[in-house]
């Protein structure tokens, strides 16, 4: 499984990465902290799963999810947002 994680908080990014690798030790995980870096990576890679922060320093993770939805409609996309102390995860299907 190929996984793209777009998260500007290194602790949360690493947490997601550890969970994915625990579920699938053969997973290929790519970590990026910005929309631009993730969009550039999507030119060469089509992940099976995207985990993206909604609010990134240079834009919204939703932009990355939309790009992936157009490129690979069958991919899974998960958007996250830190809300107070807890992490709210919302699974979304993003149309093109």
PDB file of N, CA and C in Angstrom:
ATOM      1  N   UNK A   1       0.837  -1.164   0.000  1.00  0.00           N
ATOM      2  CA  UNK A   1       0.000   0.000   0.000  1.00  0.00           C
ATOM      3  C   UNK A   1       0.894   1.243   0.000  1.00  0.00           C
ATOM      4  N   UNK A   2       0.539   2.216  -0.828  1.00  0.00           N
ATOM      5  CA  UNK A   2       1.247   3.495  -0.874  1.00  0.00           C
ATOM      6  C   UNK A   2       0.410   4.526  -0.129  1.00  0.00           C
ATOM      7  N   UNK A   3       1.064   5.223   0.807  1.00  0.00           N
ATOM      8  CA  UNK A   3       0.364   6.183   1.661  1.00  0.00           C
ATOM      9  C   UNK A   3       1.084   7.530   1.594  1.00  0.00           C
ATOM     10  N   UNK A   4       0.307   8.580   1.420  1.00  0.00           N
ATOM     11  CA  UNK A   4       0.828   9.943   1.435  1.00  0.00           C
ATOM     12  C   UNK A   4       0.250  10.644   2.659  1.00  0.00           C
ATOM     13  N   UNK A   5       1.129  11.120   3.537  1.00  0.00           N
ATOM     14  CA  UNK A   5       0.717  11.854   4.730  1.00  0.00           C
ATOM     15  C   UNK A   5       1.166  13.302   4.562  1.00  0.00           C
ATOM     16  N   UNK A   6       0.199  14.219   4.671  1.00  0.00           N
ATOM     17  CA  UNK A   6       0.485  15.647   4.541  1.00  0.00           C
ATOM     18  C   UNK A   6       0.085  16.302   5.860  1.00  0.00           C
ATOM     19  N   UNK A   7       1.081  16.598   6.673  1.00  0.00           N
ATOM     20  CA  UNK A   7       0.838  17.093   8.032  1.00  0.00           C
ATOM     21  C   UNK A   7       2.009  17.956   8.452  1.00  0.00           C
ATOM     22  N   UNK A   8       1.720  19.180   8.908  1.00  0.00           N
ATOM     23  CA  UNK A   8       2.804  20.088   9.290  1.00  0.00           C
ATOM     24  C   UNK A   8       3.273  19.905  10.723  1.00  0.00           C
ATOM     25  N   UNK A   9       2.542  19.162  11.522  1.00  0.00           N
ATOM     26  CA  UNK A   9       2.978  18.861  12.892  1.00  0.00           C
ATOM     27  C   UNK A   9       3.766  17.549  12.853  1.00  0.00           C
ATOM     28  N   UNK A  10       5.075  17.603  13.084  1.00  0.00           N
ATOM     29  CA  UNK A  10       5.905  16.398  12.964  1.00  0.00           C
ATOM     30  C   UNK A  10       5.459  15.252  13.878  1.00  0.00           C
ATOM     31  N   UNK A  11       4.984  15.572  15.069  1.00  0.00           N
ATOM     32  CA  UNK A  11       4.541  14.543  16.004  1.00  0.00           C
ATOM     33  C   UNK A  11       3.335  13.794  15.454  1.00  0.00           C
ATOM     34  N   UNK A  12       2.359  14.522  14.936  1.00  0.00           N
ATOM     35  CA  UNK A  12       1.155  13.888  14.384  1.00  0.00           C
ATOM     36  C   UNK A  12       1.502  13.110  13.120  1.00  0.00           C
ATOM     37  N   UNK A  13       2.355  13.673  12.271  1.00  0.00           N
ATOM     38  CA  UNK A  13       2.775  12.973  11.054  1.00  0.00           C
ATOM     39  C   UNK A  13       3.432  11.642  11.397  1.00  0.00           C
ATOM     40  N   UNK A  14       4.307  11.661  12.374  1.00  0.00           N
ATOM     41  CA  UNK A  14       4.991  10.424  12.781  1.00  0.00           C
ATOM     42  C   UNK A  14       4.008   9.432  13.405  1.00  0.00           C
ATOM     43  N   UNK A  15       3.038   9.925  14.166  1.00  0.00           N
ATOM     44  CA  UNK A  15       2.016   9.058  14.749  1.00  0.00           C
ATOM     45  C   UNK A  15       1.224   8.342  13.660  1.00  0.00           C
ATOM     46  N   UNK A  16       0.773   9.091  12.663  1.00  0.00           N
ATOM     47  CA  UNK A  16       0.056   8.472  11.535  1.00  0.00           C
ATOM     48  C   UNK A  16       0.942   7.434  10.844  1.00  0.00           C
ATOM     49  N   UNK A  17       2.187   7.787  10.625  1.00  0.00           N
ATOM     50  CA  UNK A  17       3.119   6.882   9.960  1.00  0.00           C
ATOM     51  C   UNK A  17       3.301   5.589  10.748  1.00  0.00           C
ATOM     52  N   UNK A  18       3.472   5.702  12.049  1.00  0.00           N
ATOM     53  CA  UNK A  18       3.636   4.511  12.895  1.00  0.00           C
ATOM     54  C   UNK A  18       2.395   3.625  12.868  1.00  0.00           C
ATOM     55  N   UNK A  19       1.218   4.224  12.901  1.00  0.00           N
ATOM     56  CA  UNK A  19      -0.028   3.453  12.852  1.00  0.00           C
ATOM     57  C   UNK A  19      -0.143   2.708  11.528  1.00  0.00           C
ATOM     58  N   UNK A  20       0.142   3.403  10.431  1.00  0.00           N
ATOM     59  CA  UNK A  20       0.070   2.766   9.108  1.00  0.00           C
ATOM     60  C   UNK A  20       1.054   1.606   9.024  1.00  0.00           C
ATOM     61  N   UNK A  21       2.285   1.827   9.451  1.00  0.00           N
ATOM     62  CA  UNK A  21       3.306   0.770   9.370  1.00  0.00           C
ATOM     63  C   UNK A  21       3.001  -0.392  10.308  1.00  0.00           C
ATOM     64  N   UNK A  22       2.311  -0.103  11.408  1.00  0.00           N
ATOM     65  CA  UNK A  22       1.899  -1.168  12.319  1.00  0.00           C
ATOM     66  C   UNK A  22       0.814  -2.035  11.667  1.00  0.00           C
ATOM     67  N   UNK A  23      -0.066  -1.394  10.895  1.00  0.00           N
ATOM     68  CA  UNK A  23      -1.129  -2.132  10.207  1.00  0.00           C
ATOM     69  C   UNK A  23      -0.613  -2.879   8.987  1.00  0.00           C
ATOM     70  N   UNK A  24       0.386  -2.305   8.321  1.00  0.00           N
ATOM     71  CA  UNK A  24       0.936  -2.901   7.098  1.00  0.00           C
ATOM     72  C   UNK A  24       2.430  -2.595   7.048  1.00  0.00           C
ATOM     73  N   UNK A  25       3.245  -3.556   7.476  1.00  0.00           N
ATOM     74  CA  UNK A  25       4.678  -3.297   7.552  1.00  0.00           C
ATOM     75  C   UNK A  25       5.345  -3.142   6.184  1.00  0.00           C
ATOM     76  N   UNK A  26       4.628  -3.449   5.118  1.00  0.00           N
ATOM     77  CA  UNK A  26       5.187  -3.244   3.776  1.00  0.00           C
ATOM     78  C   UNK A  26       4.708  -1.927   3.162  1.00  0.00           C
ATOM     79  N   UNK A  27       3.976  -1.137   3.909  1.00  0.00           N
ATOM     80  CA  UNK A  27       3.454   0.137   3.389  1.00  0.00           C
ATOM     81  C   UNK A  27       4.595   1.082   3.030  1.00  0.00           C
ATOM     82  N   UNK A  28       4.427   1.749   1.904  1.00  0.00           N
ATOM     83  CA  UNK A  28       5.349   2.803   1.490  1.00  0.00           C
ATOM     84  C   UNK A  28       4.722   4.119   1.931  1.00  0.00           C
ATOM     85  N   UNK A  29       5.347   4.793   2.900  1.00  0.00           N
ATOM     86  CA  UNK A  29       4.791   6.017   3.464  1.00  0.00           C
ATOM     87  C   UNK A  29       5.655   7.205   3.072  1.00  0.00           C
ATOM     88  N   UNK A  30       5.018   8.218   2.498  1.00  0.00           N
ATOM     89  CA  UNK A  30       5.703   9.466   2.151  1.00  0.00           C
ATOM     90  C   UNK A  30       5.113  10.573   3.021  1.00  0.00           C
ATOM     91  N   UNK A  31       5.980  11.358   3.661  1.00  0.00           N
ATOM     92  CA  UNK A  31       5.558  12.437   4.551  1.00  0.00           C
ATOM     93  C   UNK A  31       5.908  13.787   3.951  1.00  0.00           C
ATOM     94  N   UNK A  32       4.930  14.700   3.958  1.00  0.00           N
ATOM     95  CA  UNK A  32       5.160  16.069   3.500  1.00  0.00           C
ATOM     96  C   UNK A  32       4.446  17.027   4.432  1.00  0.00           C
ATOM     97  N   UNK A  33       4.969  18.255   4.564  1.00  0.00           N
ATOM     98  CA  UNK A  33       4.417  19.234   5.497  1.00  0.00           C
ATOM     99  C   UNK A  33       3.713  20.388   4.812  1.00  0.00           C
ATOM    100  N   UNK A  34       3.558  20.315   3.486  1.00  0.00           N
ATOM    101  CA  UNK A  34       2.907  21.420   2.779  1.00  0.00           C
ATOM    102  C   UNK A  34       2.104  20.918   1.584  1.00  0.00           C
ATOM    103  N   UNK A  35       1.152  21.748   1.174  1.00  0.00           N
ATOM    104  CA  UNK A  35       0.321  21.438   0.009  1.00  0.00           C
ATOM    105  C   UNK A  35       1.190  21.371  -1.248  1.00  0.00           C
ATOM    106  N   UNK A  36       2.063  22.352  -1.421  1.00  0.00           N
ATOM    107  CA  UNK A  36       2.904  22.405  -2.626  1.00  0.00           C
ATOM    108  C   UNK A  36       3.768  21.151  -2.747  1.00  0.00           C
ATOM    109  N   UNK A  37       4.411  20.748  -1.668  1.00  0.00           N
ATOM    110  CA  UNK A  37       5.265  19.557  -1.710  1.00  0.00           C
ATOM    111  C   UNK A  37       4.444  18.310  -2.020  1.00  0.00           C
ATOM    112  N   UNK A  38       3.261  18.206  -1.427  1.00  0.00           N
ATOM    113  CA  UNK A  38       2.410  17.045  -1.671  1.00  0.00           C
ATOM    114  C   UNK A  38       1.917  17.020  -3.111  1.00  0.00           C
ATOM    115  N   UNK A  39       1.490  18.171  -3.626  1.00  0.00           N
ATOM    116  CA  UNK A  39       1.017  18.245  -5.011  1.00  0.00           C
ATOM    117  C   UNK A  39       2.145  17.854  -5.981  1.00  0.00           C
ATOM    118  N   UNK A  40       3.347  18.320  -5.717  1.00  0.00           N
ATOM    119  CA  UNK A  40       4.487  17.955  -6.565  1.00  0.00           C
ATOM    120  C   UNK A  40       4.738  16.454  -6.524  1.00  0.00           C
ATOM    121  N   UNK A  41       4.611  15.874  -5.344  1.00  0.00           N
ATOM    122  CA  UNK A  41       4.829  14.430  -5.189  1.00  0.00           C
ATOM    123  C   UNK A  41       3.762  13.635  -5.942  1.00  0.00           C
ATOM    124  N   UNK A  42       2.537  14.156  -5.983  1.00  0.00           N
ATOM    125  CA  UNK A  42       1.448  13.456  -6.677  1.00  0.00           C
ATOM    126  C   UNK A  42       1.661  13.367  -8.187  1.00  0.00           C
ATOM    127  N   UNK A  43       2.550  14.181  -8.714  1.00  0.00           N
ATOM    128  CA  UNK A  43       2.858  14.090 -10.152  1.00  0.00           C
ATOM    129  C   UNK A  43       3.504  12.747 -10.491  1.00  0.00           C
ATOM    130  N   UNK A  44       4.288  12.207  -9.537  1.00  0.00           N
ATOM    131  CA  UNK A  44       5.039  10.974  -9.780  1.00  0.00           C
ATOM    132  C   UNK A  44       4.512   9.765  -9.024  1.00  0.00           C
ATOM    133  N   UNK A  45       3.609   9.980  -8.070  1.00  0.00           N
ATOM    134  CA  UNK A  45       3.130   8.891  -7.221  1.00  0.00           C
ATOM    135  C   UNK A  45       1.616   8.945  -7.113  1.00  0.00           C
ATOM    136  N   UNK A  46       0.984   7.786  -7.126  1.00  0.00           N
ATOM    137  CA  UNK A  46      -0.451   7.702  -6.906  1.00  0.00           C
ATOM    138  C   UNK A  46      -0.681   6.850  -5.667  1.00  0.00           C
ATOM    139  N   UNK A  47      -0.924   7.496  -4.528  1.00  0.00           N
ATOM    140  CA  UNK A  47      -1.108   6.725  -3.297  1.00  0.00           C
ATOM    141  C   UNK A  47      -2.469   6.033  -3.261  1.00  0.00           C
ATOM    142  N   UNK A  48      -2.525   4.955  -2.498  1.00  0.00           N
ATOM    143  CA  UNK A  48      -3.784   4.268  -2.245  1.00  0.00           C
ATOM    144  C   UNK A  48      -4.566   4.986  -1.155  1.00  0.00           C
ATOM    145  N   UNK A  49      -3.815   5.674  -0.275  1.00  0.00           N
ATOM    146  CA  UNK A  49      -4.407   6.371   0.861  1.00  0.00           C
ATOM    147  C   UNK A  49      -3.717   7.707   1.068  1.00  0.00           C
ATOM    148  N   UNK A  50      -4.526   8.736   1.262  1.00  0.00           N
ATOM    149  CA  UNK A  50      -4.028  10.065   1.606  1.00  0.00           C
ATOM    150  C   UNK A  50      -4.542  10.406   3.000  1.00  0.00           C
ATOM    151  N   UNK A  51      -3.642  10.850   3.858  1.00  0.00           N
ATOM    152  CA  UNK A  51      -4.018  11.412   5.154  1.00  0.00           C
ATOM    153  C   UNK A  51      -3.487  12.834   5.148  1.00  0.00           C
ATOM    154  N   UNK A  52      -4.389  13.814   5.218  1.00  0.00           N
ATOM    155  CA  UNK A  52      -3.956  15.206   5.105  1.00  0.00           C
ATOM    156  C   UNK A  52      -4.611  16.080   6.163  1.00  0.00           C
ATOM    157  N   UNK A  53      -3.814  16.972   6.719  1.00  0.00           N
ATOM    158  CA  UNK A  53      -4.307  17.989   7.637  1.00  0.00           C
ATOM    159  C   UNK A  53      -5.154  18.969   6.820  1.00  0.00           C
ATOM    160  N   UNK A  54      -6.275  19.398   7.383  1.00  0.00           N
ATOM    161  CA  UNK A  54      -7.103  20.373   6.683  1.00  0.00           C
ATOM    162  C   UNK A  54      -6.402  21.717   6.558  1.00  0.00           C
ATOM    163  N   UNK A  55      -5.711  22.138   7.604  1.00  0.00           N
ATOM    164  CA  UNK A  55      -5.059  23.451   7.620  1.00  0.00           C
ATOM    165  C   UNK A  55      -3.550  23.302   7.622  1.00  0.00           C
ATOM    166  N   UNK A  56      -2.959  23.667   6.496  1.00  0.00           N
ATOM    167  CA  UNK A  56      -1.507  23.602   6.343  1.00  0.00           C
ATOM    168  C   UNK A  56      -0.976  25.012   6.137  1.00  0.00           C
ATOM    169  N   UNK A  57       0.300  25.238   6.342  1.00  0.00           N
ATOM    170  CA  UNK A  57       0.855  26.587   6.246  1.00  0.00           C
ATOM    171  C   UNK A  57       0.614  27.273   4.893  1.00  0.00           C
ATOM    172  N   UNK A  58       0.567  26.478   3.824  1.00  0.00           N
ATOM    173  CA  UNK A  58       0.433  27.072   2.493  1.00  0.00           C
ATOM    174  C   UNK A  58      -0.899  26.752   1.816  1.00  0.00           C
ATOM    175  N   UNK A  59      -1.878  26.266   2.561  1.00  0.00           N
ATOM    176  CA  UNK A  59      -3.170  25.976   1.946  1.00  0.00           C
ATOM    177  C   UNK A  59      -3.949  24.940   2.734  1.00  0.00           C
ATOM    178  N   UNK A  60      -4.876  24.318   2.050  1.00  0.00           N
ATOM    179  CA  UNK A  60      -5.760  23.330   2.667  1.00  0.00           C
ATOM    180  C   UNK A  60      -5.453  21.934   2.152  1.00  0.00           C
ATOM    181  N   UNK A  61      -5.470  20.965   3.062  1.00  0.00           N
ATOM    182  CA  UNK A  61      -5.296  19.572   2.664  1.00  0.00           C
ATOM    183  C   UNK A  61      -6.370  19.121   1.695  1.00  0.00           C
ATOM    184  N   UNK A  62      -7.511  19.797   1.716  1.00  0.00           N
ATOM    185  CA  UNK A  62      -8.597  19.487   0.793  1.00  0.00           C
ATOM    186  C   UNK A  62      -8.152  19.637  -0.658  1.00  0.00           C
ATOM    187  N   UNK A  63      -7.243  20.569  -0.927  1.00  0.00           N
ATOM    188  CA  UNK A  63      -6.717  20.753  -2.282  1.00  0.00           C
ATOM    189  C   UNK A  63      -5.982  19.488  -2.751  1.00  0.00           C
ATOM    190  N   UNK A  64      -5.208  18.905  -1.858  1.00  0.00           N
ATOM    191  CA  UNK A  64      -4.472  17.675  -2.182  1.00  0.00           C
ATOM    192  C   UNK A  64      -5.461  16.533  -2.395  1.00  0.00           C
ATOM    193  N   UNK A  65      -6.490  16.467  -1.543  1.00  0.00           N
ATOM    194  CA  UNK A  65      -7.508  15.421  -1.674  1.00  0.00           C
ATOM    195  C   UNK A  65      -8.247  15.530  -3.001  1.00  0.00           C
ATOM    196  N   UNK A  66      -8.550  16.731  -3.422  1.00  0.00           N
ATOM    197  CA  UNK A  66      -9.229  16.929  -4.720  1.00  0.00           C
ATOM    198  C   UNK A  66      -8.338  16.499  -5.882  1.00  0.00           C
ATOM    199  N   UNK A  67      -7.061  16.849  -5.796  1.00  0.00           N
ATOM    200  CA  UNK A  67      -6.126  16.437  -6.848  1.00  0.00           C
ATOM    201  C   UNK A  67      -6.066  14.920  -6.945  1.00  0.00           C
ATOM    202  N   UNK A  68      -5.955  14.260  -5.810  1.00  0.00           N
ATOM    203  CA  UNK A  68      -5.892  12.798  -5.806  1.00  0.00           C
ATOM    204  C   UNK A  68      -7.205  12.195  -6.293  1.00  0.00           C
ATOM    205  N   UNK A  69      -8.336  12.788  -5.934  1.00  0.00           N
ATOM    206  CA  UNK A  69      -9.644  12.275  -6.375  1.00  0.00           C
ATOM    207  C   UNK A  69      -9.758  12.310  -7.898  1.00  0.00           C
ATOM    208  N   UNK A  70      -9.220  13.362  -8.513  1.00  0.00           N
ATOM    209  CA  UNK A  70      -9.245  13.444  -9.987  1.00  0.00           C
ATOM    210  C   UNK A  70      -8.293  12.417 -10.599  1.00  0.00           C
ATOM    211  N   UNK A  71      -7.141  12.251  -9.989  1.00  0.00           N
ATOM    212  CA  UNK A  71      -6.120  11.339 -10.527  1.00  0.00           C
ATOM    213  C   UNK A  71      -6.484   9.876 -10.296  1.00  0.00           C
ATOM    214  N   UNK A  72      -7.021   9.576  -9.116  1.00  0.00           N
ATOM    215  CA  UNK A  72      -7.306   8.188  -8.733  1.00  0.00           C
ATOM    216  C   UNK A  72      -8.612   8.149  -7.930  1.00  0.00           C
ATOM    217  N   UNK A  73      -9.744   8.135  -8.613  1.00  0.00           N
ATOM    218  CA  UNK A  73     -11.040   8.179  -7.923  1.00  0.00           C
ATOM    219  C   UNK A  73     -11.242   7.068  -6.892  1.00  0.00           C
ATOM    220  N   UNK A  74     -10.609   5.925  -7.064  1.00  0.00           N
ATOM    221  CA  UNK A  74     -10.793   4.805  -6.136  1.00  0.00           C
ATOM    222  C   UNK A  74      -9.915   4.921  -4.887  1.00  0.00           C
ATOM    223  N   UNK A  75      -9.031   5.904  -4.844  1.00  0.00           N
ATOM    224  CA  UNK A  75      -8.162   6.067  -3.677  1.00  0.00           C
ATOM    225  C   UNK A  75      -8.986   6.471  -2.464  1.00  0.00           C
ATOM    226  N   UNK A  76      -8.407   6.238  -1.304  1.00  0.00           N
ATOM    227  CA  UNK A  76      -9.048   6.626  -0.046  1.00  0.00           C
ATOM    228  C   UNK A  76      -8.416   7.934   0.415  1.00  0.00           C
ATOM    229  N   UNK A  77      -9.251   8.830   0.948  1.00  0.00           N
ATOM    230  CA  UNK A  77      -8.769  10.129   1.391  1.00  0.00           C
ATOM    231  C   UNK A  77      -9.312  10.420   2.789  1.00  0.00           C
ATOM    232  N   UNK A  78      -8.424  10.745   3.703  1.00  0.00           N
ATOM    233  CA  UNK A  78      -8.798  11.038   5.080  1.00  0.00           C
ATOM    234  C   UNK A  78      -8.228  12.399   5.433  1.00  0.00           C
ATOM    235  N   UNK A  79      -9.085  13.292   5.912  1.00  0.00           N
ATOM    236  CA  UNK A  79      -8.644  14.624   6.316  1.00  0.00           C
ATOM    237  C   UNK A  79      -8.716  14.728   7.831  1.00  0.00           C
ATOM    238  N   UNK A  80      -7.731  15.404   8.425  1.00  0.00           N
ATOM    239  CA  UNK A  80      -7.699  15.546   9.878  1.00  0.00           C
ATOM    240  C   UNK A  80      -7.595  17.019  10.246  1.00  0.00           C
ATOM    241  N   UNK A  81      -8.043  17.311  11.449  1.00  0.00           N
ATOM    242  CA  UNK A  81      -7.929  18.666  11.980  1.00  0.00           C
ATOM    243  C   UNK A  81      -7.790  18.557  13.483  1.00  0.00           C
ATOM    244  N   UNK A  82      -6.814  19.256  14.018  1.00  0.00           N
ATOM    245  CA  UNK A  82      -6.623  19.270  15.456  1.00  0.00           C
ATOM    246  C   UNK A  82      -7.673  20.201  16.061  1.00  0.00           C
ATOM    247  N   UNK A  83      -8.502  19.640  16.925  1.00  0.00           N
ATOM    248  CA  UNK A  83      -9.558  20.416  17.563  1.00  0.00           C
ATOM    249  C   UNK A  83      -9.320  20.352  19.067  1.00  0.00           C
ATOM    250  N   UNK A  84      -8.950  21.484  19.624  1.00  0.00           N
ATOM    251  CA  UNK A  84      -8.606  21.564  21.050  1.00  0.00           C
ATOM    252  C   UNK A  84      -7.570  20.505  21.382  1.00  0.00           C
ATOM    253  N   UNK A  85      -7.891  19.577  22.271  1.00  0.00           N
ATOM    254  CA  UNK A  85      -6.938  18.560  22.694  1.00  0.00           C
ATOM    255  C   UNK A  85      -7.048  17.300  21.845  1.00  0.00           C
ATOM    256  N   UNK A  86      -8.229  17.046  21.308  1.00  0.00           N
ATOM    257  CA  UNK A  86      -8.448  15.788  20.592  1.00  0.00           C
ATOM    258  C   UNK A  86      -8.272  15.968  19.092  1.00  0.00           C
ATOM    259  N   UNK A  87      -8.028  14.875  18.434  1.00  0.00           N
ATOM    260  CA  UNK A  87      -7.860  14.878  16.990  1.00  0.00           C
ATOM    261  C   UNK A  87      -9.138  14.365  16.363  1.00  0.00           C
ATOM    262  N   UNK A  88      -9.774  15.207  15.568  1.00  0.00           N
ATOM    263  CA  UNK A  88     -11.007  14.832  14.902  1.00  0.00           C
ATOM    264  C   UNK A  88     -10.655  14.323  13.510  1.00  0.00           C
ATOM    265  N   UNK A  89     -11.071  13.125  13.199  1.00  0.00           N
ATOM    266  CA  UNK A  89     -10.803  12.554  11.885  1.00  0.00           C
ATOM    267  C   UNK A  89     -12.115  12.471  11.109  1.00  0.00           C
ATOM    268  N   UNK A  90     -12.072  12.948   9.906  1.00  0.00           N
ATOM    269  CA  UNK A  90     -13.248  12.919   9.068  1.00  0.00           C
ATOM    270  C   UNK A  90     -12.886  12.231   7.777  1.00  0.00           C
ATOM    271  N   UNK A  91     -13.625  11.183   7.450  1.00  0.00           N
ATOM    272  CA  UNK A  91     -13.404  10.496   6.188  1.00  0.00           C
ATOM    273  C   UNK A  91     -14.286  11.176   5.163  1.00  0.00           C
ATOM    274  N   UNK A  92     -13.685  11.610   4.071  1.00  0.00           N
ATOM    275  CA  UNK A  92     -14.445  12.323   3.052  1.00  0.00           C
ATOM    276  C   UNK A  92     -14.230  11.693   1.695  1.00  0.00           C
ATOM    277  N   UNK A  93     -15.227  11.772   0.876  1.00  0.00           N
ATOM    278  CA  UNK A  93     -15.104  11.442  -0.531  1.00  0.00           C
ATOM    279  C   UNK A  93     -15.167  12.767  -1.262  1.00  0.00           C
ATOM    280  N   UNK A  94     -14.098  13.145  -1.911  1.00  0.00           N
ATOM    281  CA  UNK A  94     -14.028  14.454  -2.550  1.00  0.00           C
ATOM    282  C   UNK A  94     -14.252  14.304  -4.040  1.00  0.00           C
ATOM    283  N   UNK A  95     -15.253  15.001  -4.555  1.00  0.00           N
ATOM    284  CA  UNK A  95     -15.536  14.957  -5.989  1.00  0.00           C
ATOM    285  C   UNK A  95     -14.583  15.840  -6.764  1.00  0.00           C
ATOM    286  N   UNK A  96     -14.501  15.595  -8.056  1.00  0.00           N
ATOM    287  CA  UNK A  96     -13.579  16.345  -8.910  1.00  0.00           C
ATOM    288  C   UNK A  96     -14.084  17.634  -9.351  1.00  0.00           C
TER     289      UNK A  96
END
